[in-house]
C-alpha cells in the first residue's frame, strides 16, 4: 500500500473519527500532566532499587509508564480501577465486549451504545485478511505451534503498515499517534479472522472458512469463525474472557515487550508480534492449560467422590512433590484476582456450568486451596488468579484444543498492548533503555 504524506488521514471511517476525536480531546490533559511531572518532579524518588529487584526479574520495580491500569497488591486492578461493569454488551447479550473495552482503554471514557455499535461496524469493515496473509498462513505446517503461526502472521501484516509508510515519507512527531491508531485498529479487526484460520488449519483442515458477519461484534464474529457461533453461552464467555484479559498493567511480559519494541518506533504489527512470542512462554500465557491439566489429573485420581478433604489431600500431594499449585498466586496481587471472581460469577449464572464436573471441581478447590497454601507457608499470594478457571470453562463448552488457548489470550491482550502504544506515541515517550549490571557490579554496589 502506497501512502503519500498525510493522505493516510483520509482513511479514517466516521466511527474511527469519533474515536479519534475522543482521544484527541484527552491528549492535551495527559500531555500537560506529563509535562508537570517532568518539570516539577523529575528528581523525586519512586522508591529504592534493591538487589532483589535486579536479580528477581525486576519484580516490584517502579520503572515504566502505563496509563490504562495499575495493579495494587491488595485491591486495585483493571476491574476495580475502571468502570467496566458500565460498558455496553453485544446486542442480545449481557457480557462486556471487546469494542467497549477498547474504547474505554483508549479514551478513559465509557462509550455510548451507539459509539460501541459504530466501532463494531468499523472493525468489521477492516477485518478481512489480505490474500497474501491467507496464503502465508495456509502454507504453515499443521504441526507448527498455533502461537508461532499467529506471531509470524501478525508480523507479516506490517506489509500494509500505515505508520511505517507515513514515517518513511516524513511525518510530524505530533502525528505519530494517528497513524499508529489506524494500524492498531486494523490489527485488532483482523485478529479474529487470522486466529480462526489458524484454528481451522491446525484442527479442522478442509473445513470452509466463513465470511465475517456485519451484524456481529468482534468476538461474536470470532466465535462464529471458530465454528461456535450457535453456542450463545460460549460466545458470551469469550466476550467476557477477551475483555477481561485485554489489559493487566504494563509490567507483564507481553505488555512490556510490546512497549519496549514499540519504543523503537517499530510499527504496531512488529511490536505486537514480539508481544505474542512473549505470551507463548510457559511462564506467561500457558498457565490456564497447566491448570486444566492439573485439575483433570485431580479429577481422574479422586473419581466421582469429590469432597473438600480429598481435594485437600491432592493439594498436599502436589506441594510435597515439589510442584506449585497452578492457578494460584500472582506476580503483584495479594488477594483473589478480580478477573477470577468475575469468571466465577459467570459460571454461577449458567446452570450447565454449575453442573459441570470440572467447573465444580475448580470452585471446590478455591474453597480449600487458600488455607492449604497458607499452612504450607511458601506462597506470597495463596489466592486464585484468572487462570484457575478460564481454561476449564473453554473445555466444558467443547473448545478442548489446549495449545490453542494462548491464541485466544493473544487476541485479547492486543486491546491493552495496542491502545497503550497509541498513547506512547501521543505522549512522545522515549526509547526504553534501562541500565544493566554485571554480578560483580551488583556485588560491588551492594557492599559499598
Tab-separated table of C-alpha atoms in Angstrom:
chain	number	residue	atom	x	y	z
A	1	UNK	CA	0.000	0.000	0.000
A	2	UNK	CA	1.448	3.359	-1.046
A	3	UNK	CA	0.513	6.206	1.290
A	4	UNK	CA	1.545	9.750	0.423
A	5	UNK	CA	2.429	12.221	3.153
A	6	UNK	CA	-0.643	12.915	5.338
A	7	UNK	CA	-3.062	11.192	2.926
A	8	UNK	CA	-3.431	8.284	5.380
A	9	UNK	CA	-5.635	10.621	7.429
A	10	UNK	CA	-8.312	10.323	4.767
A	11	UNK	CA	-8.649	6.603	5.508
A	12	UNK	CA	-10.377	7.093	8.862
A	13	UNK	CA	-14.021	5.997	8.836
A	14	UNK	CA	-16.708	8.070	10.532
A	15	UNK	CA	-16.706	5.680	13.515
A	16	UNK	CA	-12.944	5.906	13.784
A	17	UNK	CA	-13.110	9.699	13.550
A	18	UNK	CA	-15.451	9.695	16.535
A	19	UNK	CA	-12.987	7.565	18.476
A	20	UNK	CA	-10.074	9.632	17.212
A	21	UNK	CA	-11.796	12.838	18.324
A	22	UNK	CA	-12.332	11.387	21.794
A	23	UNK	CA	-8.636	10.503	22.048
A	24	UNK	CA	-7.604	13.883	20.669
A	25	UNK	CA	-9.723	15.597	23.322
A	26	UNK	CA	-7.956	13.624	26.076
A	27	UNK	CA	-4.398	14.171	24.822
A	28	UNK	CA	-3.794	17.787	25.983
A	29	UNK	CA	-4.608	16.989	29.610
A	30	UNK	CA	-2.325	13.939	29.592
A	31	UNK	CA	0.454	15.884	27.896
A	32	UNK	CA	0.166	18.651	30.478
A	33	UNK	CA	0.219	16.105	33.300
A	34	UNK	CA	3.376	14.553	31.850
A	35	UNK	CA	4.951	17.980	31.382
A	36	UNK	CA	4.300	18.893	35.020
A	37	UNK	CA	5.833	15.612	36.185
A	38	UNK	CA	8.944	16.366	34.137
A	39	UNK	CA	9.348	19.958	35.281
A	40	UNK	CA	8.256	19.649	38.906
A	41	UNK	CA	9.081	16.100	39.966
A	42	UNK	CA	11.856	14.737	37.742
A	43	UNK	CA	14.156	14.354	40.746
A	44	UNK	CA	11.550	12.773	43.019
A	45	UNK	CA	12.093	9.195	44.147
A	46	UNK	CA	9.504	6.489	43.498
A	47	UNK	CA	11.249	4.068	45.830
A	48	UNK	CA	14.613	2.421	46.237
A	49	UNK	CA	16.093	-0.212	43.949
A	50	UNK	CA	17.177	-3.320	45.842
A	51	UNK	CA	19.366	-6.175	44.723
A	52	UNK	CA	16.299	-8.439	44.836
A	53	UNK	CA	14.610	-6.203	42.251
A	54	UNK	CA	17.509	-6.504	39.823
A	55	UNK	CA	18.144	-10.252	40.149
A	56	UNK	CA	14.493	-11.158	40.701
A	57	UNK	CA	13.043	-10.303	37.303
A	58	UNK	CA	12.588	-6.612	38.202
A	59	UNK	CA	9.516	-7.550	40.264
A	60	UNK	CA	8.183	-4.618	42.225
A	61	UNK	CA	10.457	-2.158	40.448
A	62	UNK	CA	8.540	1.001	39.532
A	63	UNK	CA	10.146	1.840	36.202
A	64	UNK	CA	7.515	2.019	33.479
A	65	UNK	CA	4.704	4.364	32.421
A	66	UNK	CA	1.475	2.522	31.536
A	67	UNK	CA	-1.629	4.629	31.946
A	68	UNK	CA	-4.517	2.212	31.408
A	69	UNK	CA	-4.409	0.228	34.638
A	70	UNK	CA	-2.372	-0.137	37.800
A	71	UNK	CA	-2.316	-3.285	39.920
A	72	UNK	CA	-2.309	-2.737	43.649
A	73	UNK	CA	-1.237	-5.819	45.632
A	74	UNK	CA	-4.233	-5.564	47.915
A	75	UNK	CA	-7.134	-4.304	45.864
A	76	UNK	CA	-6.791	-2.421	42.586
A	77	UNK	CA	-6.741	-3.989	39.137
A	78	UNK	CA	-8.249	-3.179	35.780
A	79	UNK	CA	-11.618	-4.312	37.088
A	80	UNK	CA	-11.659	-2.081	40.129
A	81	UNK	CA	-9.869	0.909	38.598
A	82	UNK	CA	-12.099	1.225	35.516
A	83	UNK	CA	-15.912	1.289	35.276
A	84	UNK	CA	-16.010	-1.931	33.246
A	85	UNK	CA	-19.441	-3.004	34.505
A	86	UNK	CA	-20.953	0.056	32.790
A	87	UNK	CA	-19.674	-0.994	29.365
A	88	UNK	CA	-22.273	-1.818	26.687
A	89	UNK	CA	-22.712	-5.529	25.846
A	90	UNK	CA	-23.421	-7.028	22.441
A	91	UNK	CA	-26.997	-6.931	21.125
A	92	UNK	CA	-28.829	-9.822	22.765
A	93	UNK	CA	-26.003	-10.399	25.226
A	94	UNK	CA	-25.147	-9.462	28.792
A	95	UNK	CA	-21.355	-9.574	28.876
A	96	UNK	CA	-18.999	-6.720	28.058
A	97	UNK	CA	-17.412	-6.828	24.634
A	98	UNK	CA	-14.024	-6.030	23.171
A	99	UNK	CA	-15.221	-2.868	21.432
A	100	UNK	CA	-16.461	-1.191	24.601
A	101	UNK	CA	-13.299	-2.189	26.487
A	102	UNK	CA	-11.191	-0.905	23.582
A	103	UNK	CA	-12.949	2.467	23.704
A	104	UNK	CA	-12.517	2.663	27.468
A	105	UNK	CA	-8.791	1.848	27.311
A	106	UNK	CA	-8.180	4.391	24.559
A	107	UNK	CA	-10.210	7.275	25.952
A	108	UNK	CA	-10.760	6.604	29.652
A	109	UNK	CA	-14.471	7.089	28.981
A	110	UNK	CA	-17.404	4.678	28.855
A	111	UNK	CA	-18.740	4.623	25.283
A	112	UNK	CA	-22.401	5.018	24.453
A	113	UNK	CA	-24.191	2.098	22.874
A	114	UNK	CA	-24.216	3.971	19.556
A	115	UNK	CA	-20.453	4.517	19.719
A	116	UNK	CA	-19.918	0.852	20.546
A	117	UNK	CA	-22.063	-0.344	17.648
A	118	UNK	CA	-20.344	2.054	15.249
A	119	UNK	CA	-16.961	0.760	16.356
A	120	UNK	CA	-18.134	-2.822	15.800
A	121	UNK	CA	-19.126	-1.889	12.265
A	122	UNK	CA	-15.809	-0.136	11.669
A	123	UNK	CA	-13.834	-3.184	12.850
A	124	UNK	CA	-15.958	-5.416	10.619
A	125	UNK	CA	-15.073	-3.294	7.608
A	126	UNK	CA	-11.378	-3.604	8.456
A	127	UNK	CA	-11.497	-7.287	9.346
A	128	UNK	CA	-10.816	-9.138	6.100
A	129	UNK	CA	-7.332	-10.614	5.839
A	130	UNK	CA	-5.138	-9.621	2.888
A	131	UNK	CA	-4.877	-12.513	0.442
A	132	UNK	CA	-1.110	-12.784	0.895
A	133	UNK	CA	-1.595	-13.402	4.630
A	134	UNK	CA	-4.163	-16.114	3.933
A	135	UNK	CA	-1.684	-17.766	1.560
A	136	UNK	CA	1.103	-17.478	4.136
A	137	UNK	CA	-0.970	-18.980	6.962
A	138	UNK	CA	-2.246	-21.784	4.732
A	139	UNK	CA	1.363	-22.677	3.903
A	140	UNK	CA	2.313	-23.318	7.533
A	141	UNK	CA	2.661	-26.976	8.531
A	142	UNK	CA	-0.142	-28.124	10.823
A	143	UNK	CA	2.490	-29.190	13.329
A	144	UNK	CA	3.736	-25.608	13.767
A	145	UNK	CA	2.515	-24.296	17.135
A	146	UNK	CA	-0.562	-22.045	16.760
A	147	UNK	CA	1.161	-19.212	18.647
A	148	UNK	CA	4.166	-19.364	16.325
A	149	UNK	CA	1.783	-19.093	13.396
A	150	UNK	CA	-0.048	-16.155	14.966
A	151	UNK	CA	3.141	-14.225	15.702
A	152	UNK	CA	4.534	-14.776	12.194
A	153	UNK	CA	1.276	-13.793	10.528
A	154	UNK	CA	0.876	-10.631	12.638
A	155	UNK	CA	4.418	-9.594	11.755
A	156	UNK	CA	3.660	-10.100	8.050
A	157	UNK	CA	0.783	-7.629	8.269
A	158	UNK	CA	3.344	-4.856	8.593
A	159	UNK	CA	3.488	-5.077	4.791
A	160	UNK	CA	0.490	-2.716	4.911
A	161	UNK	CA	1.536	-0.591	7.884
A	162	UNK	CA	0.314	2.970	7.506
A	163	UNK	CA	2.642	4.139	10.262
A	164	UNK	CA	5.711	2.677	8.589
A	165	UNK	CA	4.788	4.092	5.192
A	166	UNK	CA	3.996	7.562	6.552
A	167	UNK	CA	7.145	7.592	8.691
A	168	UNK	CA	9.336	6.764	5.695
A	169	UNK	CA	7.778	9.598	3.702
A	170	UNK	CA	8.084	12.126	6.504
A	171	UNK	CA	5.594	12.717	9.304
A	172	UNK	CA	5.469	15.122	12.230
A	173	UNK	CA	6.025	13.546	15.651
A	174	UNK	CA	2.721	15.041	16.743
A	175	UNK	CA	1.009	12.878	14.104
A	176	UNK	CA	2.621	9.568	15.089
A	177	UNK	CA	-0.302	8.534	17.258
A	178	UNK	CA	-2.862	8.952	14.470
A	179	UNK	CA	-1.132	6.608	12.038
A	180	UNK	CA	-0.440	4.244	14.939
A	181	UNK	CA	-4.140	4.247	15.844
A	182	UNK	CA	-5.055	3.306	12.287
A	183	UNK	CA	-2.628	0.372	12.307
A	184	UNK	CA	-3.807	-0.750	15.735
A	185	UNK	CA	-7.469	-0.776	14.727
A	186	UNK	CA	-6.641	-2.691	11.550
A	187	UNK	CA	-4.703	-5.287	13.543
A	188	UNK	CA	-7.377	-5.737	16.211
A	189	UNK	CA	-10.005	-6.065	13.479
A	190	UNK	CA	-8.056	-8.761	11.636
A	191	UNK	CA	-7.132	-10.898	14.618
A	192	UNK	CA	-10.409	-12.905	14.703
A	193	UNK	CA	-10.149	-13.977	11.058
A	194	UNK	CA	-6.440	-14.695	11.470
A	195	UNK	CA	-6.776	-16.664	14.705
A	196	UNK	CA	-9.774	-18.601	13.363
A	197	UNK	CA	-7.917	-19.504	10.181
A	198	UNK	CA	-5.060	-20.926	12.231
A	199	UNK	CA	-7.581	-22.928	14.276
A	200	UNK	CA	-9.186	-24.307	11.126
A	201	UNK	CA	-5.875	-25.228	9.510
A	202	UNK	CA	-4.446	-26.980	12.570
A	203	UNK	CA	-7.516	-28.781	13.890
A	204	UNK	CA	-10.114	-28.914	11.099
A	205	UNK	CA	-8.246	-28.808	7.774
A	206	UNK	CA	-10.517	-28.620	4.768
A	207	UNK	CA	-13.401	-27.023	6.640
A	208	UNK	CA	-14.802	-23.999	4.821
A	209	UNK	CA	-13.931	-20.614	6.266
A	210	UNK	CA	-16.970	-18.421	6.817
A	211	UNK	CA	-17.090	-14.735	5.940
A	212	UNK	CA	-17.347	-12.051	8.611
A	213	UNK	CA	-20.894	-11.066	9.554
A	214	UNK	CA	-21.595	-7.310	9.654
A	215	UNK	CA	-24.301	-7.766	12.295
A	216	UNK	CA	-21.893	-9.215	14.877
A	217	UNK	CA	-19.379	-7.697	17.256
A	218	UNK	CA	-15.685	-8.573	17.090
A	219	UNK	CA	-15.864	-11.615	19.386
A	220	UNK	CA	-19.230	-12.683	18.009
A	221	UNK	CA	-17.524	-12.980	14.648
A	222	UNK	CA	-14.539	-14.744	16.199
A	223	UNK	CA	-16.785	-17.365	17.808
A	224	UNK	CA	-18.647	-17.827	14.529
A	225	UNK	CA	-15.434	-18.284	12.541
A	226	UNK	CA	-14.208	-20.832	15.081
A	227	UNK	CA	-17.381	-22.835	14.464
A	228	UNK	CA	-19.135	-21.990	17.732
A	229	UNK	CA	-21.466	-19.254	16.525
A	230	UNK	CA	-24.540	-21.229	17.554
A	231	UNK	CA	-23.242	-21.666	21.091
A	232	UNK	CA	-24.510	-18.485	22.734
A	233	UNK	CA	-23.061	-19.303	26.157
A	234	UNK	CA	-19.553	-19.943	24.808
A	235	UNK	CA	-19.755	-16.775	22.715
A	236	UNK	CA	-20.759	-14.784	25.792
A	237	UNK	CA	-17.925	-16.379	27.760
A	238	UNK	CA	-15.424	-15.493	25.045
A	239	UNK	CA	-16.683	-11.904	25.101
A	240	UNK	CA	-16.108	-11.677	28.838
A	241	UNK	CA	-12.808	-13.574	28.717
A	242	UNK	CA	-11.341	-11.412	25.952
A	243	UNK	CA	-12.497	-8.142	27.518
A	244	UNK	CA	-11.126	-9.042	30.954
A	245	UNK	CA	-7.787	-10.332	29.664
A	246	UNK	CA	-7.285	-7.250	27.493
A	247	UNK	CA	-5.144	-5.228	29.885
A	248	UNK	CA	-3.329	-6.130	33.091
A	249	UNK	CA	-0.870	-3.336	33.778
A	250	UNK	CA	2.284	-2.869	31.703
A	251	UNK	CA	4.822	-4.936	33.592
A	252	UNK	CA	3.704	-8.373	32.451
A	253	UNK	CA	5.920	-9.960	29.820
A	254	UNK	CA	3.711	-9.475	26.749
A	255	UNK	CA	2.681	-5.885	27.548
A	256	UNK	CA	6.231	-4.894	28.435
A	257	UNK	CA	7.548	-6.476	25.237
A	258	UNK	CA	5.050	-4.553	23.104
A	259	UNK	CA	6.019	-1.332	24.887
A	260	UNK	CA	9.754	-1.986	24.557
A	261	UNK	CA	9.651	-2.828	20.849
A	262	UNK	CA	7.187	-0.005	20.219
A	263	UNK	CA	9.562	2.468	21.864
A	264	UNK	CA	11.951	1.905	18.945
A	265	UNK	CA	9.161	3.222	16.651
A	266	UNK	CA	8.585	-0.218	15.198
A	267	UNK	CA	5.078	-0.330	13.771
A	268	UNK	CA	2.248	-1.931	15.787
A	269	UNK	CA	2.393	-5.192	13.823
A	270	UNK	CA	6.048	-5.818	14.665
A	271	UNK	CA	5.577	-4.624	18.234
A	272	UNK	CA	2.638	-6.903	18.889
A	273	UNK	CA	4.147	-9.910	17.142
A	274	UNK	CA	7.030	-9.644	19.622
A	275	UNK	CA	4.498	-9.480	22.462
A	276	UNK	CA	2.838	-12.654	21.180
A	277	UNK	CA	6.101	-14.573	21.322
A	278	UNK	CA	6.499	-13.449	24.943
A	279	UNK	CA	2.944	-14.585	25.625
A	280	UNK	CA	3.782	-18.017	24.172
A	281	UNK	CA	6.215	-18.750	27.009
A	282	UNK	CA	5.225	-21.356	29.629
A	283	UNK	CA	5.640	-18.820	32.454
A	284	UNK	CA	3.191	-16.367	30.903
A	285	UNK	CA	0.405	-17.376	28.532
A	286	UNK	CA	0.297	-21.144	29.018
A	287	UNK	CA	-0.868	-21.073	32.628
A	288	UNK	CA	-4.550	-21.898	32.039
A	289	UNK	CA	-3.542	-25.024	30.114
A	290	UNK	CA	-1.429	-26.184	33.058
A	291	UNK	CA	-4.334	-25.546	35.444
A	292	UNK	CA	-6.706	-27.576	33.296
A	293	UNK	CA	-4.270	-30.499	33.054
A	294	UNK	CA	-3.757	-30.403	36.825
A	295	UNK	CA	-7.498	-30.248	37.560
A	296	UNK	CA	-8.182	-33.118	35.151
A	297	UNK	CA	-5.426	-35.190	36.780
A	298	UNK	CA	-7.025	-34.478	40.167
A	299	UNK	CA	-10.431	-35.432	38.792
A	300	UNK	CA	-9.043	-38.715	37.471
A	301	UNK	CA	-7.408	-39.611	40.783
A	302	UNK	CA	-10.276	-38.565	43.042
A	303	UNK	CA	-13.008	-40.009	40.865
A	304	UNK	CA	-16.674	-39.261	41.435
A	305	UNK	CA	-16.398	-38.999	45.217
A	306	UNK	CA	-15.251	-35.352	45.287
A	307	UNK	CA	-15.004	-33.850	48.759
A	308	UNK	CA	-13.102	-30.945	50.251
A	309	UNK	CA	-10.973	-33.390	52.225
A	310	UNK	CA	-9.927	-35.357	49.137
A	311	UNK	CA	-9.091	-32.112	47.294
A	312	UNK	CA	-7.021	-31.054	50.300
A	313	UNK	CA	-5.121	-34.357	50.167
A	314	UNK	CA	-4.392	-33.844	46.463
A	315	UNK	CA	-3.191	-30.299	47.112
A	316	UNK	CA	-0.725	-31.532	49.730
A	317	UNK	CA	0.409	-34.303	47.392
A	318	UNK	CA	1.164	-31.680	44.732
A	319	UNK	CA	3.067	-29.447	47.136
A	320	UNK	CA	5.056	-32.269	48.758
A	321	UNK	CA	6.183	-33.437	45.320
A	322	UNK	CA	7.924	-30.078	44.872
A	323	UNK	CA	5.373	-28.685	42.428
A	324	UNK	CA	3.359	-25.498	42.678
A	325	UNK	CA	-0.427	-25.437	42.601
A	326	UNK	CA	-1.197	-23.992	39.158
A	327	UNK	CA	-3.646	-21.117	39.025
A	328	UNK	CA	-2.751	-19.822	42.479
A	329	UNK	CA	-0.517	-16.847	43.255
A	330	UNK	CA	0.217	-13.726	41.253
A	331	UNK	CA	3.235	-11.565	40.483
A	332	UNK	CA	1.567	-8.483	42.001
A	333	UNK	CA	-1.830	-9.229	43.566
A	334	UNK	CA	-2.119	-10.472	47.146
A	335	UNK	CA	-5.870	-11.111	47.136
A	336	UNK	CA	-8.143	-13.153	44.833
A	337	UNK	CA	-7.824	-11.933	41.253
A	338	UNK	CA	-10.960	-9.872	40.443
A	339	UNK	CA	-10.956	-11.456	36.980
A	340	UNK	CA	-11.255	-14.901	38.599
A	341	UNK	CA	-14.200	-13.645	40.645
A	342	UNK	CA	-15.863	-12.241	37.501
A	343	UNK	CA	-15.462	-15.548	35.636
A	344	UNK	CA	-16.783	-17.462	38.649
A	345	UNK	CA	-19.831	-15.199	38.702
A	346	UNK	CA	-20.361	-16.074	35.050
A	347	UNK	CA	-20.183	-19.774	35.951
A	348	UNK	CA	-22.652	-19.305	38.779
A	349	UNK	CA	-25.124	-17.732	36.329
A	350	UNK	CA	-25.090	-20.733	33.962
A	351	UNK	CA	-26.894	-23.920	35.102
A	352	UNK	CA	-24.840	-26.062	32.730
A	353	UNK	CA	-21.625	-24.792	34.322
A	354	UNK	CA	-22.939	-25.282	37.850
A	355	UNK	CA	-23.475	-28.919	36.887
A	356	UNK	CA	-20.124	-29.304	35.110
A	357	UNK	CA	-17.799	-31.694	36.926
A	358	UNK	CA	-14.625	-29.787	36.044
A	359	UNK	CA	-16.095	-26.350	36.839
A	360	UNK	CA	-17.467	-27.571	40.186
A	361	UNK	CA	-14.027	-29.000	40.961
A	362	UNK	CA	-12.474	-25.564	40.297
A	363	UNK	CA	-14.928	-23.941	42.708
A	364	UNK	CA	-14.393	-26.548	45.428
A	365	UNK	CA	-10.613	-26.227	45.027
A	366	UNK	CA	-10.957	-22.476	45.571
A	367	UNK	CA	-12.811	-23.203	48.818
A	368	UNK	CA	-9.882	-25.303	50.116
A	369	UNK	CA	-6.642	-24.209	48.447
A	370	UNK	CA	-6.011	-20.844	50.194
A	371	UNK	CA	-5.941	-22.414	53.666
A	372	UNK	CA	-3.639	-25.208	52.476
A	373	UNK	CA	-1.256	-22.738	50.821
A	374	UNK	CA	-1.229	-20.528	53.915
A	375	UNK	CA	-0.357	-23.532	56.049
A	376	UNK	CA	2.333	-24.520	53.562
A	377	UNK	CA	3.799	-21.054	54.039
A	378	UNK	CA	5.787	-20.655	50.839
A	379	UNK	CA	3.289	-18.733	48.695
A	380	UNK	CA	3.049	-14.935	48.947
A	381	UNK	CA	-0.444	-14.989	47.484
A	382	UNK	CA	-2.480	-18.118	48.333
A	383	UNK	CA	-5.453	-16.971	46.273
A	384	UNK	CA	-6.554	-17.906	42.734
A	385	UNK	CA	-5.681	-15.910	39.656
A	386	UNK	CA	-7.729	-15.778	36.474
A	387	UNK	CA	-6.082	-18.914	35.065
A	388	UNK	CA	-7.590	-21.025	37.847
A	389	UNK	CA	-10.890	-21.149	35.976
A	390	UNK	CA	-10.523	-19.709	32.452
A	391	UNK	CA	-9.370	-22.812	30.573
A	392	UNK	CA	-11.753	-25.141	32.388
A	393	UNK	CA	-14.785	-23.237	31.076
A	394	UNK	CA	-13.463	-23.359	27.500
A	395	UNK	CA	-13.007	-27.111	27.891
A	396	UNK	CA	-16.541	-27.586	29.201
A	397	UNK	CA	-18.037	-25.801	26.188
A	398	UNK	CA	-16.161	-28.056	23.768
A	399	UNK	CA	-13.115	-25.969	22.894
A	400	UNK	CA	-10.655	-28.630	24.033
A	401	UNK	CA	-7.563	-27.910	21.955
A	402	UNK	CA	-5.155	-26.906	24.755
A	403	UNK	CA	-2.436	-25.489	22.522
A	404	UNK	CA	-4.903	-23.033	21.048
A	405	UNK	CA	-5.865	-21.401	24.342
A	406	UNK	CA	-2.931	-18.993	24.236
A	407	UNK	CA	-4.067	-17.773	20.807
A	408	UNK	CA	-7.340	-16.658	22.388
A	409	UNK	CA	-5.273	-14.886	25.041
A	410	UNK	CA	-3.321	-13.265	22.195
A	411	UNK	CA	-6.484	-11.948	20.573
A	412	UNK	CA	-7.415	-10.432	23.929
A	413	UNK	CA	-4.122	-8.903	25.044
A	414	UNK	CA	-3.995	-6.798	21.866
A	415	UNK	CA	-6.577	-4.485	23.458
A	416	UNK	CA	-4.193	-3.303	26.149
A	417	UNK	CA	-0.879	-3.520	24.312
A	418	UNK	CA	-2.035	-1.653	21.236
A	419	UNK	CA	-4.043	1.051	22.978
A	420	UNK	CA	-1.039	1.917	25.126
A	421	UNK	CA	1.133	2.007	22.012
A	422	UNK	CA	-1.153	4.763	20.709
A	423	UNK	CA	-0.725	6.655	23.971
A	424	UNK	CA	3.046	6.162	23.999
A	425	UNK	CA	3.154	7.909	20.604
A	426	UNK	CA	0.711	10.624	21.700
A	427	UNK	CA	2.837	11.417	24.759
A	428	UNK	CA	6.109	11.167	22.869
A	429	UNK	CA	7.589	8.571	25.217
A	430	UNK	CA	11.282	7.906	24.586
A	431	UNK	CA	13.182	4.782	23.626
A	432	UNK	CA	13.304	2.433	26.596
A	433	UNK	CA	16.900	1.848	27.698
A	434	UNK	CA	17.437	0.686	31.310
A	435	UNK	CA	20.899	0.258	32.837
A	436	UNK	CA	22.151	-3.288	33.235
A	437	UNK	CA	24.690	-4.505	35.777
A	438	UNK	CA	27.014	-7.487	35.982
A	439	UNK	CA	27.149	-9.755	39.038
A	440	UNK	CA	30.439	-8.152	40.029
A	441	UNK	CA	28.964	-4.649	39.669
A	442	UNK	CA	25.947	-5.589	41.789
A	443	UNK	CA	28.198	-7.091	44.441
A	444	UNK	CA	30.412	-4.017	44.470
A	445	UNK	CA	27.458	-1.611	44.829
A	446	UNK	CA	25.790	-3.786	47.463
A	447	UNK	CA	28.912	-3.835	49.637
A	448	UNK	CA	29.680	-0.117	49.246
